[in-house]
JSON list of C-alpha atoms in Angstrom, two decimals:
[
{"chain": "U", "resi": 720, "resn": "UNK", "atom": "CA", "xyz": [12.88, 32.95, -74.12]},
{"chain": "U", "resi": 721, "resn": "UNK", "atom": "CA", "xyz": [12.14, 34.61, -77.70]},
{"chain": "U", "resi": 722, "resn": "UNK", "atom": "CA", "xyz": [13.63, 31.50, -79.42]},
{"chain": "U", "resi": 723, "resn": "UNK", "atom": "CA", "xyz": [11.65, 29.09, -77.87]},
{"chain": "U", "resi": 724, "resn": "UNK", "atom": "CA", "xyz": [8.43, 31.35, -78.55]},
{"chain": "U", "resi": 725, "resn": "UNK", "atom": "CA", "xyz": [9.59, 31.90, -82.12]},
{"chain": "U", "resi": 726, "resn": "UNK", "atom": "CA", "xyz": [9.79, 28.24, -82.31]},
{"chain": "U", "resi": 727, "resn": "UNK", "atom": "CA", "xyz": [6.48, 27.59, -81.01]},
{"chain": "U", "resi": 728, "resn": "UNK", "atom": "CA", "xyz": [4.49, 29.81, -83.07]},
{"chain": "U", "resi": 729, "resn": "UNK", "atom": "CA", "xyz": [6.10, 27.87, -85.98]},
{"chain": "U", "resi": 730, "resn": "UNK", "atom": "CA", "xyz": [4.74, 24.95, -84.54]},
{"chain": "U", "resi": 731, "resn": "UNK", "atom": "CA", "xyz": [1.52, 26.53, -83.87]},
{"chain": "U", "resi": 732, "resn": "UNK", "atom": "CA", "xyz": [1.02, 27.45, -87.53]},
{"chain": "U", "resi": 733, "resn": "UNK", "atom": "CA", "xyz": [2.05, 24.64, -88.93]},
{"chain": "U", "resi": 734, "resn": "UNK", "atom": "CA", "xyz": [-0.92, 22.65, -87.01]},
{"chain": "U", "resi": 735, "resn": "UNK", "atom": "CA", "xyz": [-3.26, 25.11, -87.94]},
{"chain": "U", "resi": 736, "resn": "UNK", "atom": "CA", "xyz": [-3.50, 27.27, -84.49]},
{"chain": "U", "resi": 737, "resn": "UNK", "atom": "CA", "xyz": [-2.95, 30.19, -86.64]},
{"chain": "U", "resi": 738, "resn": "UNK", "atom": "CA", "xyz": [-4.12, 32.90, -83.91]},
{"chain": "U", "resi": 739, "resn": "UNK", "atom": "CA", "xyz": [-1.80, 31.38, -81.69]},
{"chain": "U", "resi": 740, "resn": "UNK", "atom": "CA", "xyz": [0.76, 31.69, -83.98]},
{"chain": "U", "resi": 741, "resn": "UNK", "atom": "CA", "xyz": [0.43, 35.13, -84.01]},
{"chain": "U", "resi": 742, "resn": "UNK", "atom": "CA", "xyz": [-0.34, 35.63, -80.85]},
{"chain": "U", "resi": 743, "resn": "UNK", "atom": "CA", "xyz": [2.97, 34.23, -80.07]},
{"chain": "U", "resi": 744, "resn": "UNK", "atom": "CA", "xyz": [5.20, 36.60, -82.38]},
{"chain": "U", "resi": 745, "resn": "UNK", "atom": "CA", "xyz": [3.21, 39.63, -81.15]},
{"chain": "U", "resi": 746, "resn": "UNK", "atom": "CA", "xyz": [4.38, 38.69, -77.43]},
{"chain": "U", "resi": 747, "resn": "UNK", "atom": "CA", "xyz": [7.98, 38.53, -78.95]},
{"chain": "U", "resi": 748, "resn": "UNK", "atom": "CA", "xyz": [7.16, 42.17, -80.63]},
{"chain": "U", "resi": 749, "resn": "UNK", "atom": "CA", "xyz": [5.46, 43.54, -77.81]},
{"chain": "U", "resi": 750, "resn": "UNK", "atom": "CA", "xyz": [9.24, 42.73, -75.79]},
{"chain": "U", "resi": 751, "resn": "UNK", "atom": "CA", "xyz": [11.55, 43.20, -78.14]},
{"chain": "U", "resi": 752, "resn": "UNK", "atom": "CA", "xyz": [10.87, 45.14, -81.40]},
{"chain": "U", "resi": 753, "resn": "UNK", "atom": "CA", "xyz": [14.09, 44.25, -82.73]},
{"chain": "U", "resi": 754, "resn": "UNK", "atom": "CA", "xyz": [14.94, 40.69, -81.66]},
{"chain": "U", "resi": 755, "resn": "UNK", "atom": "CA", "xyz": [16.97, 38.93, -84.07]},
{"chain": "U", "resi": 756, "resn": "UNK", "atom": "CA", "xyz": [16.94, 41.41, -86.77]},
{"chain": "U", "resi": 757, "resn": "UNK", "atom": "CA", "xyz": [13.00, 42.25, -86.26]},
{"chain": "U", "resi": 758, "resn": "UNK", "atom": "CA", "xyz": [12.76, 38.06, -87.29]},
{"chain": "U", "resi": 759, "resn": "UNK", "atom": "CA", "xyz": [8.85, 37.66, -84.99]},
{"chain": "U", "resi": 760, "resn": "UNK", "atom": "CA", "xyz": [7.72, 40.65, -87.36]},
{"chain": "U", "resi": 761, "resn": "UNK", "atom": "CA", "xyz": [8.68, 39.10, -90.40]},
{"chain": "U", "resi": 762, "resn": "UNK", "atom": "CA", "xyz": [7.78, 36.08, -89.88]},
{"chain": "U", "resi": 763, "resn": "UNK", "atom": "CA", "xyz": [4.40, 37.91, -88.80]},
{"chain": "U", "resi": 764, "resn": "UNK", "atom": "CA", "xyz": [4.03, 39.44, -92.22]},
{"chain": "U", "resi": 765, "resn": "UNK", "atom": "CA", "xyz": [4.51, 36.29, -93.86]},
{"chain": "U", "resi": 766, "resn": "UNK", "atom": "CA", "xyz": [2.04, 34.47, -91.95]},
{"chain": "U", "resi": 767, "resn": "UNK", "atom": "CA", "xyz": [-0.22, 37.12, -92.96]},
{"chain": "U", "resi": 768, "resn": "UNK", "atom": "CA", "xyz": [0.80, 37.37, -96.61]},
{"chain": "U", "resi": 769, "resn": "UNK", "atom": "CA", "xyz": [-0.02, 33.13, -96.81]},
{"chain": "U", "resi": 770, "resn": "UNK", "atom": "CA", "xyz": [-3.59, 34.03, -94.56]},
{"chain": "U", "resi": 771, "resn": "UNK", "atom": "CA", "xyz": [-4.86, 37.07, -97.11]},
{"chain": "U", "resi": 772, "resn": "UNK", "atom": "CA", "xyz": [-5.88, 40.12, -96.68]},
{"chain": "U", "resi": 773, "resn": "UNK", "atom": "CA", "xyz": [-9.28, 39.32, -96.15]},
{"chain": "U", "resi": 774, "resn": "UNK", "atom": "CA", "xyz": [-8.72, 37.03, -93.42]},
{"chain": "U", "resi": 775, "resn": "UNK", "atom": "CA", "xyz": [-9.96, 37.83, -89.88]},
{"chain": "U", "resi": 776, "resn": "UNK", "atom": "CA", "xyz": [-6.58, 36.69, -87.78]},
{"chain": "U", "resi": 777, "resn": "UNK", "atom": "CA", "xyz": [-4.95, 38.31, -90.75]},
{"chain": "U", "resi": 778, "resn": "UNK", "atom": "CA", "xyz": [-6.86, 41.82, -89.59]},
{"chain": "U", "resi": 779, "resn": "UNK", "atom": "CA", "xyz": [-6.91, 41.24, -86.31]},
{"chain": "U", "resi": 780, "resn": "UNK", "atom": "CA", "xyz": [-3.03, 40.55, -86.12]},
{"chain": "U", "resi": 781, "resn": "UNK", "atom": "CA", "xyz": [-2.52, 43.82, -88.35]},
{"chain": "U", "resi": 782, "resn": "UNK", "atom": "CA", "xyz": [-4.27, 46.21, -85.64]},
{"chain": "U", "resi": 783, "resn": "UNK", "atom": "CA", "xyz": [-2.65, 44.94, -82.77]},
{"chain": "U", "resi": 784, "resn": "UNK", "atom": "CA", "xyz": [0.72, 44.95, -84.28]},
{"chain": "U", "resi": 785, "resn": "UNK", "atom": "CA", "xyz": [0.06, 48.99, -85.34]},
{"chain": "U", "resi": 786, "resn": "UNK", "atom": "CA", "xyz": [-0.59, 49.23, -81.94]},
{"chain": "U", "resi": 787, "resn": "UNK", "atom": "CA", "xyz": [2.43, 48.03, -80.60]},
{"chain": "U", "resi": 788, "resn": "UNK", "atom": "CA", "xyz": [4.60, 49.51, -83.28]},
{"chain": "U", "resi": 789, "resn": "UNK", "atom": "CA", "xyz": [3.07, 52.83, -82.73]},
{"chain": "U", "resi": 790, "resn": "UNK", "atom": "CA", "xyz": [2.54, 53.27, -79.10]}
]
């Protein structure tokens, strides 16, 4: 269920399990690029807009979403 996964990594986030988080939306990605009007990947980007640039689940989460996007 997408929602409940979107919902989750919210959660996740919120307590700080930030590569959960992610790992969450990239399982809804992975599924369904365009689920809800692409919502997992934008909520993705934000996440990694708040992390930085520099940030290692921010550069982490960036390959492995190229990877999906461009398979």
């Amino acid at each position: 269920d997408h929602e409940a996964r979107f919902e989750l990594a919210l959660a996740k986030n919120a307590k700080g399990d930030r590569e959960g988080a992610v790992d969450d939306l990239l399982i809804i990605i992975e599924y369904d690029k365009a689920w809800n009007e692409e919502e997992a990947r934008k909520q993705l980007i934000e996440f990694f807009e708040a992390y930085g640039p520099m940030d290692e689940v921010t550069k982490s989460g960036r390959r492995r979403l190229s990877s999906i996007l461009f398979r």
